[in-house]
Coordinates of C-alpha atoms in Angstrom, one line a residue:
X1 CA 55.2 328.4 155.6
X2 CA 52.9 327.2 152.5
X3 CA 54.8 326.9 149.7
X4 CA 52.8 328.3 145.6
X5 CA 51.8 324.8 143.9
X6 CA 53.7 326.1 140.2
X7 CA 50.7 325.3 137.7
X8 CA 50.8 323.0 135.3
X9 CA 54.1 323.8 132.7
X10 CA 51.2 322.7 129.7
X11 CA 48.5 325.1 130.5
X12 CA 45.0 325.1 130.7
X13 CA 43.1 322.4 132.0
X14 CA 41.9 319.3 130.0
X15 CA 38.2 318.1 129.8
X16 CA 36.6 316.3 132.9
X17 CA 37.2 312.9 133.8
X18 CA 35.8 310.3 135.9
X19 CA 37.2 307.7 137.7
X20 CA 34.5 304.9 138.4
X21 CA 33.9 301.8 140.8
X22 CA 38.6 302.2 142.0
X23 CA 39.1 301.5 145.5
X24 CA 39.6 304.8 146.9
X25 CA 42.7 305.7 149.3
X26 CA 43.4 308.9 150.8
X27 CA 45.2 308.9 154.0
X28 CA 44.6 313.0 154.9
X29 CA 40.5 311.8 154.7
X30 CA 41.3 308.2 156.1
X31 CA 39.7 306.9 153.8
X32 CA 39.8 303.7 152.1
X33 CA 36.4 302.7 150.3
X34 CA 35.4 301.6 146.5
X35 CA 33.5 304.3 144.6
X36 CA 34.7 307.8 142.0
X37 CA 36.3 310.4 141.2
X38 CA 36.2 313.4 139.5
X39 CA 37.8 315.5 137.6
X40 CA 37.5 319.1 136.2
X41 CA 39.6 322.4 135.9
X42 CA 42.6 321.3 137.0
X43 CA 40.9 320.4 140.8
X44 CA 39.0 317.4 142.0
X45 CA 35.5 318.3 141.4
X46 CA 34.5 314.9 144.0
X47 CA 36.2 311.6 145.4
X48 CA 34.7 308.3 147.5
X49 CA 32.0 307.0 147.7
X50 CA 29.6 309.7 147.6
X51 CA 30.6 310.2 143.9
X52 CA 29.8 307.0 142.7
X53 CA 26.4 306.8 140.4
X54 CA 26.2 311.1 140.4
X55 CA 26.9 311.0 136.9
X56 CA 30.4 313.4 134.9
X57 CA 30.1 317.0 133.1
X58 CA 29.0 317.4 129.4
X59 CA 32.3 316.2 127.4
X60 CA 34.1 314.0 130.4
X61 CA 36.2 311.3 129.7
X62 CA 35.3 308.1 131.9
X63 CA 37.5 305.9 133.2
X64 CA 36.4 302.6 134.0
X65 CA 38.4 302.0 136.6
X66 CA 37.0 298.7 138.5
X67 CA 39.7 296.6 140.4
X68 CA 42.4 299.2 140.3
X69 CA 42.8 302.2 142.9
X70 CA 43.0 305.9 142.8
X71 CA 45.7 307.2 145.3
X72 CA 47.0 311.0 145.4
X73 CA 49.8 311.5 143.3
X74 CA 53.5 310.9 145.5
X75 CA 55.7 313.6 146.3
X76 CA 59.1 312.7 146.5
X77 CA 61.4 314.9 148.4
X78 CA 64.6 313.3 147.8
X79 CA 65.5 314.1 143.8
X80 CA 68.9 314.6 142.8
X81 CA 68.4 316.1 139.1
X82 CA 71.6 317.0 137.1
X83 CA 70.8 320.1 136.2
X84 CA 72.5 322.5 136.0
X85 CA 76.1 321.2 136.2
X86 CA 75.7 317.7 135.2
X87 CA 72.8 317.6 132.4
X88 CA 74.6 314.4 131.6
X89 CA 73.0 312.2 134.3
X90 CA 69.7 314.0 134.3
X91 CA 68.0 317.2 133.0
X92 CA 64.5 318.4 134.1
X93 CA 62.9 316.9 131.6
X94 CA 64.2 313.3 131.8
X95 CA 64.1 313.1 136.1
X96 CA 60.0 314.8 135.1
X97 CA 59.5 311.8 132.5
X98 CA 60.4 309.6 135.2
X99 CA 58.6 310.6 138.3
X100 CA 54.8 310.8 135.8
X101 CA 56.1 307.3 134.7
X102 CA 56.3 306.3 138.6
X103 CA 53.4 308.0 139.8
X104 CA 55.2 310.6 141.0
X105 CA 53.5 314.5 140.6
X106 CA 55.6 316.2 142.4
X107 CA 59.7 316.4 142.8
X108 CA 61.5 317.4 145.9
X109 CA 65.5 318.5 144.1
X110 CA 68.8 318.9 146.0
X111 CA 71.3 321.4 146.2
X112 CA 73.9 318.7 145.2
X113 CA 74.2 321.1 141.7
X114 CA 77.3 322.6 139.9
X115 CA 76.4 325.6 141.0
X116 CA 75.2 325.0 144.0
X117 CA 71.7 325.9 144.5
X118 CA 72.5 328.0 147.8
X119 CA 71.7 332.0 146.0
X120 CA 68.0 333.1 145.2
X121 CA 68.8 333.5 141.3
X122 CA 69.4 330.0 141.1
X123 CA 66.1 329.1 143.1
X124 CA 64.4 331.0 140.4
X125 CA 66.6 328.9 137.8
X126 CA 65.7 325.8 138.6
X127 CA 61.5 327.1 139.6
X128 CA 61.7 328.8 135.4
X129 CA 63.8 325.2 134.1
X130 CA 61.2 323.5 135.9
X131 CA 58.3 325.3 134.1
X132 CA 60.0 325.1 131.0
X133 CA 60.7 321.1 130.7
X134 CA 58.6 319.4 133.3
X135 CA 55.7 317.4 132.9
X136 CA 54.8 317.3 136.6
X137 CA 55.6 319.8 139.9
X138 CA 58.8 320.3 140.9
X139 CA 60.1 322.5 143.9
X140 CA 63.4 322.9 145.4
X141 CA 65.6 323.1 148.3
X142 CA 68.6 325.5 149.1
X143 CA 71.6 324.5 150.5
X144 CA 72.0 324.8 154.6
X145 CA 75.6 326.4 154.4
X146 CA 77.0 328.6 151.6
X147 CA 79.0 326.4 148.9
X148 CA 77.8 322.7 151.1
X149 CA 81.0 324.1 152.9
X150 CA 79.3 323.3 156.2
X151 CA 80.6 326.4 157.5
X152 CA 77.9 329.7 156.9
X153 CA 74.2 329.8 157.0
X154 CA 72.8 330.9 154.2
X155 CA 70.7 333.5 153.6
X156 CA 66.9 331.2 154.6
X157 CA 65.1 334.2 154.6
X158 CA 65.9 335.0 151.1
X159 CA 65.8 332.0 149.8
X160 CA 62.3 331.0 151.2
X161 CA 60.8 333.7 149.9
X162 CA 62.5 332.6 146.5
X163 CA 60.5 329.4 146.8
X164 CA 63.2 327.0 148.7
X165 CA 60.9 324.4 150.3
X166 CA 63.6 323.1 153.1
X167 CA 67.5 323.8 153.8
X168 CA 69.9 320.6 153.3
X169 CA 73.5 320.3 151.7
X170 CA 72.1 317.6 150.0
X171 CA 74.4 314.4 150.3
X172 CA 76.7 315.4 153.2
X173 CA 76.3 316.4 156.3
X174 CA 77.1 319.5 158.8
X175 CA 78.9 318.1 160.9
X176 CA 79.8 321.7 163.0
X177 CA 77.6 321.3 166.2
X178 CA 77.6 325.7 166.1
X179 CA 76.5 325.7 162.6
X180 CA 73.6 323.2 163.0
X181 CA 72.7 325.3 165.7
X182 CA 72.9 328.0 164.0
X183 CA 71.1 326.8 161.2
X184 CA 68.2 325.3 163.2
X185 CA 67.6 328.8 165.3
X186 CA 68.0 331.0 162.1
X187 CA 65.1 328.8 160.4
X188 CA 63.2 328.6 163.3
X189 CA 62.7 332.2 162.5
X190 CA 61.4 331.4 159.4
X191 CA 59.5 328.0 160.0
X192 CA 62.1 326.9 157.8
X193 CA 62.4 323.0 157.6
X194 CA 66.5 322.1 158.6
X195 CA 66.8 318.7 156.8
X196 CA 70.1 316.4 157.4
X197 CA 72.2 313.9 155.9
X198 CA 72.5 312.0 159.1
X199 CA 75.9 310.5 159.0
X200 CA 79.0 311.7 161.1
X201 CA 81.7 312.2 158.6
X202 CA 85.1 311.8 160.4
X203 CA 83.0 308.1 161.6
X204 CA 82.3 306.8 158.2
X205 CA 85.6 307.6 156.7
X206 CA 86.6 305.9 153.5
X207 CA 84.1 302.6 154.7
X208 CA 81.8 301.9 152.0
X209 CA 79.3 299.0 153.5
X210 CA 78.4 298.5 156.8
X211 CA 81.1 297.4 159.3
X212 CA 80.8 294.0 161.0
X213 CA 81.3 290.1 159.7
X214 CA 79.8 290.4 156.3
X215 CA 82.1 293.1 155.5
X216 CA 84.9 292.1 156.5
X217 CA 84.7 289.0 154.4
X218 CA 84.5 291.3 151.5
X219 CA 86.5 292.3 152.2
X220 CA 85.3 296.4 151.7
X221 CA 86.4 299.7 154.3
X222 CA 83.1 299.6 156.7
X223 CA 81.2 301.9 158.1
X224 CA 79.7 301.5 162.2
X225 CA 75.9 302.1 162.1
X226 CA 77.1 304.6 165.1
X227 CA 78.0 307.0 162.6
X228 CA 74.4 307.5 162.1
X229 CA 73.1 307.5 165.5
X230 CA 75.9 309.8 166.8
X231 CA 75.3 312.2 164.4
X232 CA 71.5 311.8 165.1
X233 CA 71.3 311.7 168.8
X234 CA 73.7 314.5 168.3
X235 CA 71.0 316.7 166.5
X236 CA 68.0 316.1 168.6
X237 CA 69.7 317.7 171.7
X238 CA 70.6 320.8 169.6
X239 CA 66.8 320.9 167.6
X240 CA 65.4 320.7 171.3
X241 CA 68.3 323.9 172.3
X242 CA 67.4 325.2 169.2
X243 CA 63.6 324.7 168.8
X244 CA 64.1 324.4 165.7
X245 CA 61.6 322.4 162.6
X246 CA 64.1 319.3 161.7
X247 CA 63.7 316.4 159.7
X248 CA 66.5 313.2 158.9
X249 CA 66.3 312.8 155.3
X250 CA 67.1 309.1 155.5
X251 CA 67.5 306.7 158.4
X252 CA 68.5 303.0 158.0
X253 CA 69.3 301.5 161.4
X254 CA 67.1 300.0 164.7
X255 CA 69.1 302.4 166.9
X256 CA 68.1 305.5 164.7
X257 CA 64.3 304.0 165.1
X258 CA 64.4 304.2 169.1
X259 CA 66.4 308.6 169.2
X260 CA 63.0 309.3 166.8
X261 CA 60.8 307.7 168.7
X262 CA 61.9 309.0 171.6
X263 CA 62.9 313.1 170.4
X264 CA 58.5 313.1 168.7
X265 CA 57.6 312.1 172.4
X266 CA 59.4 314.8 174.4
X267 CA 58.1 316.9 172.2
X268 CA 60.3 318.3 169.5
X269 CA 59.1 318.9 165.9
X270 CA 61.2 316.5 164.0
X271 CA 60.2 314.0 161.1
X272 CA 62.2 311.3 159.6
X273 CA 62.2 309.9 156.0
X274 CA 64.3 306.1 154.5
X275 CA 64.5 305.5 151.7
X276 CA 63.0 302.7 149.4
X277 CA 65.9 301.3 148.9
X278 CA 67.0 300.5 152.9
X279 CA 63.2 298.9 152.9
X280 CA 63.5 296.3 150.6
X281 CA 67.8 295.8 150.5
X282 CA 70.3 294.5 152.8
X283 CA 74.1 294.0 152.8
X284 CA 73.5 290.7 151.5
X285 CA 72.4 292.1 148.3
X286 CA 76.4 293.8 148.0
X287 CA 77.4 290.9 148.0
X288 CA 78.5 290.3 144.2
X289 CA 79.6 293.8 144.2
X290 CA 77.4 294.9 141.8
X291 CA 78.4 298.9 142.1
X292 CA 74.3 299.4 141.4
X293 CA 73.8 298.9 145.6
X294 CA 76.5 300.9 146.9
X295 CA 74.6 303.7 148.8
X296 CA 75.1 306.1 151.8
X297 CA 74.2 305.5 154.6
X298 CA 75.5 301.9 153.2
X299 CA 72.7 298.8 152.9
X300 CA 71.9 297.3 156.8
X301 CA 71.8 294.0 158.3
X302 CA 68.2 292.4 158.1
X303 CA 67.3 293.2 161.4
X304 CA 68.1 296.9 161.7
X305 CA 65.9 296.4 157.9
X306 CA 62.9 294.2 159.6
X307 CA 63.2 297.4 162.6
X308 CA 62.4 300.5 160.0
X309 CA 59.6 298.7 158.3
X310 CA 57.9 298.7 161.9
X311 CA 58.8 302.2 162.4
X312 CA 57.5 302.8 158.7
X313 CA 54.0 300.8 159.8
X314 CA 53.8 302.5 163.4
X315 CA 54.8 305.4 162.2
X316 CA 57.6 306.9 163.4
X317 CA 59.5 306.8 160.3
X318 CA 57.2 310.2 158.8
X319 CA 58.3 309.1 154.6
X320 CA 59.1 306.7 152.4
X321 CA 61.5 308.6 149.4
X322 CA 63.3 307.2 146.1
X323 CA 66.6 309.0 146.9
X324 CA 67.0 309.5 142.6
X325 CA 70.2 309.4 142.3
X326 CA 71.4 309.2 138.5
X327 CA 74.7 308.3 138.0
X328 CA 76.5 307.5 134.8
X329 CA 78.9 304.7 134.0
X330 CA 81.9 307.1 134.0
X331 CA 81.0 306.9 137.7
X332 CA 79.3 303.5 138.6
X333 CA 81.7 301.2 136.1
X334 CA 84.5 300.9 138.7
X335 CA 84.9 298.8 141.4
X336 CA 82.9 298.8 144.3
X337 CA 85.0 300.7 146.6
X338 CA 85.7 303.3 144.1
X339 CA 82.4 303.6 142.9
X340 CA 80.1 306.5 143.4
X341 CA 76.7 306.3 146.0
X342 CA 73.3 306.4 145.1
X343 CA 70.8 304.6 142.8
X344 CA 67.9 306.0 140.3
X345 CA 64.2 304.8 141.9
X346 CA 61.9 307.4 140.7
X347 CA 60.2 304.3 138.7
X348 CA 60.3 301.9 141.4
X349 CA 59.7 304.0 144.2
X350 CA 56.0 302.8 144.3
X351 CA 56.1 299.3 143.1
X352 CA 58.8 298.7 145.3
X353 CA 57.1 299.8 148.3
X354 CA 53.9 297.6 147.1
X355 CA 55.9 295.1 147.8
X356 CA 54.9 295.7 152.3
X357 CA 51.7 296.2 151.2
X358 CA 50.6 292.9 149.3
X359 CA 52.8 291.1 152.3
X360 CA 50.8 292.7 154.5
X361 CA 53.9 294.5 156.4
X362 CA 52.7 298.3 156.2
X363 CA 48.9 298.8 155.1
X364 CA 47.9 300.9 151.8
X365 CA 47.3 303.8 154.2
X366 CA 50.1 304.4 155.9
X367 CA 52.2 304.0 153.0
X368 CA 50.4 306.3 150.8
X369 CA 50.8 308.8 153.5
X370 CA 54.5 307.9 154.3
X371 CA 54.7 308.6 149.9
X372 CA 52.2 311.2 149.4
X373 CA 49.9 313.2 152.3
X374 CA 53.0 313.0 155.5
X375 CA 55.4 315.0 153.0
X376 CA 53.5 317.3 151.3
X377 CA 52.2 318.5 155.0
X378 CA 56.2 318.3 156.3
X379 CA 56.5 320.9 153.2
X380 CA 53.8 322.9 153.2
X381 CA 52.6 321.8 150.1
X382 CA 49.1 321.8 148.5
X383 CA 49.5 318.1 147.0
X384 CA 49.0 314.9 149.2
X385 CA 45.3 314.5 148.7
X386 CA 41.9 313.5 146.9
X387 CA 40.0 315.5 148.7
X388 CA 37.7 317.8 146.8
X389 CA 38.9 321.7 145.8
X390 CA 42.3 320.0 146.5
X391 CA 44.6 319.9 142.5
X392 CA 44.1 317.1 140.5
X393 CA 47.9 314.9 140.9
X394 CA 46.7 311.3 141.0
X395 CA 47.6 308.3 140.0
X396 CA 45.7 305.5 138.7
X397 CA 47.2 301.9 139.4
X398 CA 46.6 298.4 138.7
X399 CA 48.5 296.4 142.1
X400 CA 48.0 293.1 141.3
X401 CA 49.8 293.5 137.7
X402 CA 53.0 291.7 137.6
X403 CA 55.8 292.6 135.2
X404 CA 59.4 292.8 135.1
X405 CA 61.9 295.4 135.4
X406 CA 63.7 296.1 132.4
X407 CA 66.3 298.5 133.3
X408 CA 67.2 299.8 129.9
X409 CA 62.9 300.8 129.6
X410 CA 63.4 303.4 132.4
X411 CA 62.9 306.7 132.0
X412 CA 65.6 308.2 133.4
X413 CA 69.1 309.3 130.8
X414 CA 70.9 307.3 133.5
X415 CA 70.1 303.0 134.2
X416 CA 71.6 302.5 137.6
X417 CA 68.8 300.9 139.0
X418 CA 69.0 298.4 141.7
X419 CA 66.3 296.5 141.4
X420 CA 67.2 295.5 137.8
X421 CA 65.2 292.5 137.0
X422 CA 63.2 293.1 140.2
X423 CA 59.7 291.2 139.9
X424 CA 56.8 293.9 141.4
X425 CA 53.2 293.6 141.7
X426 CA 51.6 296.7 140.8
X427 CA 51.6 299.3 137.8
X428 CA 51.2 302.9 137.1
X429 CA 48.5 303.1 134.4
X430 CA 47.6 307.1 134.6
X431 CA 49.4 309.5 136.4
X432 CA 47.6 313.1 136.4
X433 CA 48.8 316.8 136.9
X434 CA 46.9 319.7 137.4
X435 CA 43.9 316.9 135.8
X436 CA 46.0 316.2 132.7
X437 CA 47.3 312.6 132.1
X438 CA 51.8 313.2 131.8
X439 CA 51.7 309.3 131.5
X440 CA 49.4 306.5 130.2

């Protein structure tokens, strides 16, 4: 199932552009080499060493990109936008500005809105609002169960036809094994991807931190790691039973990495994602009770963080997401245990990921594969590559520019970032969508 590509909302393509002398990283072709990228009529004409010193069309804008890196635009598979119903947190316009600034050219929106996106007319609403307001491409995931209630599956075929690229209950897990089995079997008939937030709600209870000594010392109710692994183990057995397509939205423990590794080895059609926060931070970071660091799943121990980094590096974990979940002061200015989960992440996804690249823990090719190529392939989107003929969705990066994050400068309507005052090396200089500059 290949989803249609939404057109650049601002119409016809801009003048041709040539990026010359850049390091070009395109995991879809296994390419990491110095060369040039030529863009015309909204598409990639050429990208690689063969395009260097070949000239440019008349009137082309020529960008000296020596010392810089060109990558395919990021495809962020987990973005919560407040529209409709919570526009004070985020709108399509503000989310897309944040995305463009972060090098994200395609955002996949979650259905946890008011009303919930569980009807074809609401999928159409999202696509229409995105065409009107967004500077980047927007594709919605639809709810997996009606009203996110976890009881009755939605009309997957009709919603897919309307433009939903996958199905999820967003922040909620589908707790019923019977409902999940039916969803996987029903989705299989439409080649639909079922996306699960992997956490057993009854085992998680009212916990807010990873169960253990550190949570006890802080006086915070804990969530056992098994809340994630039990749900994931169950889902793997249901995938084997129903033969469906499954994606774990974000895993966070060493045991989960092993579960996914074993499932793939047995031939199941499963993939896994992880948030950049869980790759970058650990449970010790919540020691100040800063509510900007409250997530679901909660931040884990350092051993788990190291394990998920290894899982990402070897490809067991397929995809890295921002898990962009804007919250305003009304939901975050509370004691840690009472504050809402989630934080903004679109603008820090790439720079935080580059920390692992600079440290040598994950290669450039694998990281861009996880941020762009694999999510595009998993969702059937025409994105995630710089191959000739592909849409000209790309990012120019200065990999060495050092900077400090000022959360008040973020383009998101909400400012709750876990990377407040964080130091980064690597910054987005230009972002193109369909050949048009949307940032820089």
